[in-house]
Coordinates of C-alpha atoms in Angstrom, one line a residue:
Chain A
M228 CA 134.4 33.1 -8.9
A229 CA 131.8 31.3 -11.1
S230 CA 131.3 28.2 -9.0
G231 CA 133.9 27.9 -6.1
M232 CA 133.0 27.9 -2.4
G233 CA 135.8 30.4 -1.7
G234 CA 138.0 28.5 0.7
I235 CA 138.3 30.2 4.1
R236 CA 136.2 33.1 2.9
T237 CA 133.4 30.7 3.6
A238 CA 133.5 27.0 4.6
G239 CA 135.1 25.7 1.4
D240 CA 138.1 24.2 3.2
M241 CA 135.9 22.2 5.5
V242 CA 133.6 20.9 2.8
A243 CA 136.7 19.9 0.8
R244 CA 138.0 18.0 3.8
M245 CA 134.8 16.0 4.0
E246 CA 134.9 15.2 0.3
F247 CA 138.5 13.9 0.6
S248 CA 138.4 12.2 4.0
K249 CA 135.0 10.6 3.8
N250 CA 134.4 10.4 0.0
M251 CA 131.3 12.5 0.5
K252 CA 129.7 14.0 -2.6
I253 CA 129.2 17.7 -2.6
G254 CA 125.6 17.8 -1.3
K255 CA 126.4 15.5 1.6
A256 CA 129.6 17.2 2.5
K257 CA 127.9 20.6 2.6
E258 CA 125.1 19.2 4.7
Y259 CA 127.6 17.6 7.1
V260 CA 129.6 20.8 7.6
A261 CA 126.4 23.0 7.8
K262 CA 125.0 20.7 10.6
K263 CA 128.3 21.0 12.6
L264 CA 128.2 24.8 12.2
G265 CA 124.4 25.0 13.0
L266 CA 123.8 26.6 9.6
S267 CA 122.2 25.7 6.3
S268 CA 124.0 24.5 3.2
L269 CA 123.3 27.9 1.6
E270 CA 124.7 29.8 4.6
I271 CA 128.0 28.0 4.7
A272 CA 128.9 29.5 1.3
D273 CA 127.9 33.1 2.4
E274 CA 130.9 35.3 3.1
H275 CA 128.8 37.7 5.3
I276 CA 127.8 34.9 7.7
M277 CA 131.1 32.9 7.6
R278 CA 133.5 35.8 8.1
E279 CA 132.4 36.5 11.7
L280 CA 131.7 32.9 12.5
R281 CA 135.2 31.9 11.4
D282 CA 136.6 34.6 13.6
D283 CA 134.5 33.5 16.6
L284 CA 135.4 29.9 16.1
K285 CA 139.1 30.7 15.6
I286 CA 139.4 28.6 12.5
G287 CA 141.1 31.2 10.3
V288 CA 140.1 34.2 8.2
V289 CA 141.5 35.7 5.0
T290 CA 142.5 39.0 6.6
G291 CA 145.5 39.7 8.8
V292 CA 144.0 39.7 12.2
P293 CA 146.6 39.8 15.0
N294 CA 146.4 36.9 17.5
A295 CA 143.9 35.1 15.3
P296 CA 144.9 31.4 15.0
R297 CA 146.3 30.4 11.7
G298 CA 148.0 27.2 10.3
I299 CA 148.1 24.3 12.8
A300 CA 146.3 26.2 15.5
A301 CA 143.3 26.9 13.3
K302 CA 143.4 23.4 11.9
M303 CA 143.2 21.9 15.4
N304 CA 140.1 23.9 16.0
I305 CA 138.7 22.7 12.7
E306 CA 139.4 19.1 13.7
R307 CA 137.2 19.5 16.8
L308 CA 134.5 21.4 15.0
I309 CA 133.9 19.0 12.2
D310 CA 135.1 15.8 14.0
T311 CA 137.9 14.9 11.7
K312 CA 141.7 14.3 12.0
I313 CA 144.1 16.4 10.0
N314 CA 147.5 14.9 9.1
S315 CA 149.6 17.9 10.0
C316 CA 147.9 18.2 13.4
E317 CA 148.4 14.5 14.1
I318 CA 152.1 15.0 13.3
F319 CA 152.3 18.1 15.4
R320 CA 150.8 16.3 18.4
E321 CA 153.2 13.3 17.9
V322 CA 156.3 15.5 17.8
T323 CA 155.3 17.6 20.8
K324 CA 153.9 14.9 23.1
K325 CA 155.5 14.5 26.5
R326 CA 158.1 11.7 26.5
Chain B
M423 CA 117.1 36.2 -36.8
S424 CA 118.9 37.3 -33.6
K425 CA 122.4 36.0 -33.1
F426 CA 124.4 35.4 -29.9
Y427 CA 128.0 36.1 -29.1
T428 CA 129.9 32.8 -28.4
R429 CA 133.3 31.2 -29.0
M430 CA 135.0 28.7 -31.1
G431 CA 137.2 26.0 -29.5
D432 CA 140.3 28.2 -30.2
G433 CA 138.7 31.1 -28.3
K434 CA 137.8 33.2 -31.3
R435 CA 134.6 35.1 -30.9
V436 CA 131.8 34.2 -33.3
M437 CA 128.1 35.0 -33.6
L438 CA 125.6 32.1 -34.0
T439 CA 121.9 31.8 -34.2
K440 CA 119.9 29.8 -31.6
E441 CA 119.4 27.1 -34.3
Q442 CA 123.2 26.9 -34.9
I443 CA 123.9 26.7 -31.2
V444 CA 121.3 24.0 -30.5
N445 CA 122.5 22.0 -33.5
D446 CA 126.1 22.2 -32.2
I447 CA 124.9 21.1 -28.7
Q448 CA 123.2 18.1 -30.2
A449 CA 126.1 17.3 -32.4
G450 CA 128.6 17.6 -29.6
F451 CA 126.6 15.4 -27.4
A452 CA 126.1 12.9 -30.2
D453 CA 129.9 12.6 -30.6
A454 CA 130.3 11.7 -26.9
A455 CA 127.4 9.2 -27.2
D456 CA 128.9 7.6 -30.2
M457 CA 132.3 7.3 -28.6
A458 CA 131.4 6.1 -25.1
G459 CA 127.8 5.1 -25.2
V460 CA 126.8 7.7 -22.6
A461 CA 123.2 8.5 -22.0
D462 CA 121.3 11.2 -23.9
L463 CA 121.0 14.8 -22.6
T464 CA 117.3 15.5 -22.0
A465 CA 115.4 18.2 -23.9
N466 CA 115.4 20.3 -20.7
E467 CA 119.2 19.9 -20.3
I468 CA 119.7 21.0 -24.0
E469 CA 117.6 24.1 -23.3
Q470 CA 119.5 24.8 -20.1
L471 CA 122.8 24.5 -21.9
F472 CA 121.5 26.9 -24.6
E473 CA 120.5 29.4 -22.0
I474 CA 123.9 29.3 -20.3
I475 CA 125.7 29.7 -23.6
S476 CA 123.5 32.5 -24.9
D477 CA 123.3 34.5 -21.6
K478 CA 123.8 38.1 -22.5
N479 CA 126.1 38.8 -19.5
R480 CA 129.8 38.5 -19.9
I481 CA 130.3 36.6 -16.7
V482 CA 127.8 34.0 -15.4
G483 CA 127.9 31.9 -12.3
V484 CA 126.1 29.1 -10.4
E485 CA 123.0 29.9 -8.3
P486 CA 123.6 30.5 -4.6
G487 CA 123.7 27.2 -2.9
N488 CA 125.2 25.4 -5.9
E489 CA 128.8 26.3 -5.1
V490 CA 131.3 23.4 -5.3
V491 CA 134.9 22.7 -4.1
V492 CA 137.8 23.9 -6.2
S493 CA 140.9 21.8 -6.3
Y494 CA 144.1 22.7 -8.2
D495 CA 146.8 21.2 -10.3
I496 CA 150.3 22.5 -10.9
G497 CA 150.4 24.3 -7.6
Q498 CA 152.4 27.5 -7.4
L499 CA 153.6 27.1 -11.0
D500 CA 150.5 29.1 -12.1
F501 CA 152.4 32.0 -10.7
T502 CA 156.0 30.9 -11.1
G503 CA 156.0 28.9 -14.3
D504 CA 156.7 30.0 -17.8
N505 CA 154.2 30.0 -20.6
G506 CA 154.7 26.3 -21.1
N507 CA 152.8 25.9 -17.9
S508 CA 150.6 29.0 -18.6
G509 CA 152.5 30.5 -15.7
N510 CA 152.9 34.2 -15.0
G511 CA 156.7 34.0 -14.8
I512 CA 156.8 35.7 -11.4
D513 CA 159.6 34.4 -9.1
V514 CA 157.5 34.2 -6.0
G515 CA 158.2 31.7 -3.3
R516 CA 156.2 28.5 -2.8
R517 CA 155.0 29.5 0.7
E518 CA 153.9 32.9 -0.5
S519 CA 152.1 31.5 -3.4
A520 CA 150.2 28.9 -1.3
L521 CA 149.1 31.6 1.2
L522 CA 148.1 33.9 -1.6
H523 CA 145.9 31.2 -3.1
E524 CA 144.4 30.7 0.4
R525 CA 143.8 34.2 1.5
A526 CA 143.6 36.3 -1.7
L527 CA 142.2 33.9 -4.3
G528 CA 139.8 32.0 -2.1
A529 CA 141.2 28.5 -3.0
D530 CA 139.4 25.6 -1.3
T531 CA 142.5 23.4 -1.5
F532 CA 146.0 23.9 -2.9
E533 CA 149.2 22.0 -3.5
L534 CA 153.0 22.1 -3.4
A535 CA 154.7 21.3 -6.7
H536 CA 158.2 20.7 -8.1
A537 CA 159.2 23.0 -11.0
D538 CA 159.1 19.9 -13.4
Y539 CA 155.8 18.8 -11.9
S540 CA 156.5 15.1 -12.3
I541 CA 157.0 12.2 -9.9
K542 CA 160.5 11.2 -11.2
P543 CA 162.4 14.4 -10.6
V544 CA 161.0 14.7 -7.0
K545 CA 163.1 11.7 -5.9
P546 CA 166.5 13.3 -5.7
I547 CA 165.2 16.3 -3.9
I548 CA 162.6 14.6 -1.7
A549 CA 164.2 16.0 1.5
N550 CA 163.8 19.6 0.1
E551 CA 160.1 18.9 -0.7
M552 CA 159.5 17.4 2.7
Q553 CA 160.9 20.5 4.5
T554 CA 158.9 22.9 2.4
M555 CA 155.8 20.9 3.0
E556 CA 156.4 21.0 6.8
E557 CA 156.9 24.7 6.8
I558 CA 153.9 25.6 4.7
Q559 CA 151.7 23.2 6.7
S560 CA 152.5 25.1 9.8
E561 CA 150.9 28.3 8.3
I562 CA 148.2 27.1 5.9
I563 CA 144.6 26.2 6.8
I564 CA 143.1 24.8 3.6
P565 CA 143.8 21.2 2.6
Y566 CA 147.3 21.3 1.1
F567 CA 148.4 18.5 -1.2
Y568 CA 151.6 17.6 -2.9
G569 CA 150.9 17.4 -6.7
A570 CA 152.8 15.9 -9.6
M571 CA 152.1 14.2 -12.9
P572 CA 152.9 10.5 -13.1
N573 CA 154.4 11.4 -16.5
S574 CA 155.8 8.0 -17.4
G575 CA 157.2 9.5 -20.6
L576 CA 160.3 10.4 -18.5
Y577 CA 161.1 6.7 -18.0
Y578 CA 161.5 6.1 -21.8
A579 CA 164.6 6.7 -23.9
P580 CA 166.3 9.2 -24.2
D581 CA 165.2 10.4 -20.7
G582 CA 164.9 7.1 -18.9
P583 CA 166.1 3.5 -18.8
Y584 CA 163.5 1.8 -21.0
G585 CA 163.2 1.7 -24.8
N586 CA 160.8 4.2 -26.3
P587 CA 157.6 2.4 -27.5
A588 CA 157.1 4.9 -30.3
D589 CA 160.6 4.1 -31.7
L590 CA 160.3 0.4 -31.1
M591 CA 156.9 0.1 -32.8
R592 CA 158.3 2.0 -35.8
E593 CA 160.8 -0.8 -36.0
F594 CA 158.0 -3.4 -35.7
K595 CA 159.4 -4.5 -32.3
I596 CA 156.0 -4.8 -30.9
E597 CA 156.7 -7.2 -28.0
E598 CA 159.7 -5.1 -27.0
A599 CA 157.5 -2.0 -27.0
M600 CA 154.9 -3.7 -24.8
Q601 CA 157.6 -4.9 -22.4
A602 CA 159.1 -1.4 -22.1
A603 CA 155.6 -0.1 -21.2
E604 CA 155.1 -2.8 -18.6
L605 CA 158.5 -2.1 -17.0
T606 CA 157.8 1.6 -17.0
A607 CA 154.4 1.1 -15.3
D608 CA 156.1 -0.9 -12.5
H609 CA 158.9 1.6 -12.2
L610 CA 156.4 4.5 -11.9
A611 CA 154.5 2.6 -9.2
R612 CA 157.7 2.1 -7.2
D613 CA 158.5 5.8 -7.5
I614 CA 155.1 6.8 -6.3
E615 CA 155.5 4.4 -3.4
Y616 CA 158.8 6.1 -2.6
V617 CA 157.8 9.7 -3.0
A618 CA 154.2 10.1 -1.8
P619 CA 154.3 8.5 1.7
K620 CA 157.3 10.7 2.5
L621 CA 155.3 13.9 1.6
V622 CA 152.5 12.6 3.8
S623 CA 154.9 12.0 6.6
A624 CA 155.9 15.7 6.3
G625 CA 152.3 16.7 6.9
A626 CA 150.8 16.8 3.4
D627 CA 147.0 16.4 3.5
G628 CA 147.2 14.2 0.5
F629 CA 148.6 13.7 -3.0
N630 CA 147.3 14.9 -6.4
F631 CA 148.1 12.7 -9.3
D632 CA 147.6 15.1 -12.2
T633 CA 147.4 14.4 -15.9
T634 CA 147.3 10.7 -15.4
A635 CA 147.7 8.5 -18.5
S636 CA 149.3 11.4 -20.5
A637 CA 151.7 8.7 -21.7
G638 CA 149.0 6.2 -22.3
D639 CA 147.6 3.0 -20.8
A640 CA 150.8 1.9 -19.0
D641 CA 151.0 5.3 -17.4
F642 CA 147.5 4.8 -16.1
V643 CA 148.2 1.3 -14.8
G644 CA 151.5 2.4 -13.1
T645 CA 149.6 5.3 -11.4
L646 CA 146.7 3.0 -10.2
K647 CA 149.3 0.6 -8.7
G648 CA 151.0 3.5 -7.1
V649 CA 147.8 4.9 -5.7
E650 CA 147.0 1.4 -4.3
A651 CA 150.4 1.3 -2.6
L652 CA 149.9 4.8 -1.1
R653 CA 146.4 3.9 0.1
K654 CA 147.8 0.8 1.8
E655 CA 150.7 2.7 3.5
C656 CA 148.7 5.9 4.3
P657 CA 145.1 4.8 4.9
N658 CA 143.8 8.3 5.8
T659 CA 145.6 10.4 3.2
Y660 CA 143.6 12.3 0.7
I661 CA 144.1 11.1 -2.9
L662 CA 143.0 13.0 -6.0
L663 CA 143.5 11.2 -9.3
G664 CA 143.0 13.5 -12.4
M665 CA 143.2 12.4 -16.0
A666 CA 144.9 13.7 -19.2
G667 CA 142.1 13.1 -21.6
E668 CA 138.7 11.5 -22.2
S669 CA 140.1 8.3 -23.6
V670 CA 143.2 6.4 -22.5
M671 CA 145.6 5.9 -25.3
G672 CA 146.6 2.3 -26.0
I673 CA 150.4 2.7 -26.2
H674 CA 150.7 -0.9 -24.9
G675 CA 147.2 -1.9 -26.0
S676 CA 146.4 -4.7 -23.6
I677 CA 147.9 -3.8 -20.2
E678 CA 145.4 -4.4 -17.4
Y679 CA 144.5 -3.2 -14.0
K680 CA 142.7 -5.7 -11.8
G681 CA 141.7 -7.7 -14.9
K682 CA 140.5 -4.8 -16.9
V683 CA 142.2 -3.5 -20.1
V684 CA 142.5 0.2 -19.5
A685 CA 143.2 1.3 -23.1
G686 CA 140.2 3.0 -24.6
T687 CA 138.4 3.6 -21.3
Y688 CA 136.3 6.7 -20.9
P689 CA 135.6 8.8 -17.8
H690 CA 132.7 6.7 -16.5
Q691 CA 134.9 3.6 -16.7
Q692 CA 138.1 5.3 -15.5
V693 CA 136.4 6.4 -12.3
K694 CA 135.7 2.8 -11.4
L695 CA 139.4 2.0 -11.7
A696 CA 140.3 5.0 -9.6
E697 CA 137.8 3.9 -6.9
Q698 CA 139.3 0.3 -6.9
A699 CA 142.8 1.7 -6.4
G700 CA 141.7 3.8 -3.4
A701 CA 141.3 7.4 -4.7
N702 CA 139.0 9.7 -2.8
V703 CA 138.3 12.1 -5.7
F704 CA 138.4 11.6 -9.4
G705 CA 139.2 14.2 -12.0
P706 CA 137.6 13.5 -15.4
V707 CA 139.0 15.3 -18.4
V708 CA 137.5 16.0 -21.8
N709 CA 139.7 17.7 -24.4
T710 CA 138.6 20.6 -26.6
N711 CA 138.4 20.5 -30.4
T712 CA 139.6 23.9 -31.5
S713 CA 137.7 23.7 -34.8
K714 CA 134.3 23.2 -33.2
S715 CA 132.2 25.8 -31.3
L716 CA 132.0 26.3 -27.5
A717 CA 128.5 24.8 -27.7
W718 CA 129.8 21.6 -29.4
N719 CA 132.7 21.2 -27.0
L720 CA 130.7 22.0 -23.9
A721 CA 127.9 19.7 -24.8
R722 CA 130.3 16.9 -25.5
S723 CA 132.2 17.5 -22.2
V724 CA 129.0 17.7 -20.2
A725 CA 127.8 14.4 -21.7
F726 CA 131.0 12.5 -20.8
V727 CA 131.2 14.0 -17.3
K728 CA 127.5 13.7 -16.4
E729 CA 127.8 9.9 -17.0
C730 CA 131.0 9.8 -14.9
V731 CA 129.4 11.6 -12.0
K732 CA 126.3 9.4 -12.3
V733 CA 128.2 6.1 -11.8
A734 CA 130.8 7.4 -9.4
N735 CA 130.8 6.4 -5.7
I736 CA 133.4 9.1 -5.0
P737 CA 133.3 12.8 -5.7
C738 CA 134.3 14.0 -9.1
H739 CA 136.2 17.3 -9.7
V740 CA 136.1 17.9 -13.5
N741 CA 139.2 19.5 -15.0
M742 CA 138.4 23.0 -16.2
G743 CA 141.1 25.0 -17.9
M744 CA 142.4 26.1 -21.3
G745 CA 141.7 23.2 -23.6
V746 CA 139.6 21.0 -21.3
G747 CA 136.1 20.9 -20.0
G748 CA 134.7 22.7 -23.0
I749 CA 136.9 25.7 -22.4
P750 CA 138.7 27.1 -25.5
M751 CA 142.3 26.0 -26.1
W752 CA 143.7 29.5 -25.6
E753 CA 146.3 30.5 -23.0
T754 CA 144.2 33.5 -21.8
A755 CA 141.0 31.6 -21.8
P756 CA 138.1 34.1 -22.3
N757 CA 136.2 34.6 -19.0
D758 CA 132.8 34.4 -20.6
A759 CA 133.6 30.9 -21.9
V760 CA 135.3 29.8 -18.6
T761 CA 132.3 30.8 -16.4
R762 CA 129.8 29.3 -18.8
C763 CA 131.6 26.0 -18.8
N764 CA 131.8 26.1 -15.0
K765 CA 128.1 26.7 -14.6
A766 CA 127.2 24.0 -17.0
M767 CA 129.5 21.4 -15.3
V768 CA 128.0 22.2 -11.9
E769 CA 124.4 22.6 -12.7
I770 CA 124.0 20.0 -15.6
A771 CA 126.8 17.5 -15.1
K772 CA 126.4 17.8 -11.3
V773 CA 130.1 17.7 -10.5
D774 CA 131.3 17.8 -6.9
G775 CA 134.1 20.2 -7.7
V776 CA 136.2 21.7 -10.4

């Protein structure tokens, strides 16, 4: 509450992915995600902006919305959105590929 | 002279004047500078710290735009564990706990954990952990790690195969104690190499090595070697390496990682070793002195961590909880103290996460 981004309430999950996958420091990670979303670094931590945007982009929201992608489906959309690979999605593609 | 509500390091509420708070800030900082040779806090930073500590509101927070990423240790044990883990003692499932952290608590990342939260006991139940990881990964969205302490204490007698250095040193068997520590470091590295890639193969976004070096310098070296092996086997996995204290205890005394003696290293030196091993994010820790004030502890913690962040090439997530990061050593850490420490770490030490 004092300092956290708020996870999927905002864009905290995506900023975290940039820190961990690219060793980006917080400012750079927020700028990267903001640019991909067409927002500012301030806006990606704003629940009012991110709630509807996450719903539109189908990348997961905190409330129980029927038919809204969650889990692997949401993460696959996140992969495309911020141009990264997510391990569980890579495994999902591998085990479901046509043989 | 007006006084301000603040805390002692054990959480007890006290009232101090501005002069007392500023004196404690300077003394806390001086302690870190004496120990680790870290740079001075500026006059502006001292004033900023005083303003945070003396804020009249119960809860404070960072300014909009200054939010950072929050990573976790101990996973679902914060719900399920007993008070030894500061857990709530609620027998909720690991899947439910993970999704509650994501959707109710606003966690930026989270992790799966074994009830004993150590690498060694994961080995015999690795298949269980892999299956649970696979299931939760299918539903969770935030980065979801596997977390465990290296906890090399479990490899020493009476719990493990090697002689206990504390017992051996008491008998003046110094060489035997050093050899036991070296064997333990190698064993720990092998166990990390066995456990961690399996969790990654089950879909884990990465691995959180928590409370590293809790059993001293050999624990740190074993972990760094394990991290190196994991990075080699899983080049894209996320690796978080968090520490146990501001200084690494010299249980061995001269054990090295890549030519560097790790005993006695401080956060700004530890982070360079974590970088060399292949960690993505480093978690500096500064322990709380319960006899000193919040101002003393927070200034000391900020001084250590600020230097660590300054020299780091990777993001730093400072450990913030009861007894670390300036926060009082009290199980129900007072929210006024927790939020002040968070704000100071983000806005003065410039951490990338907590």
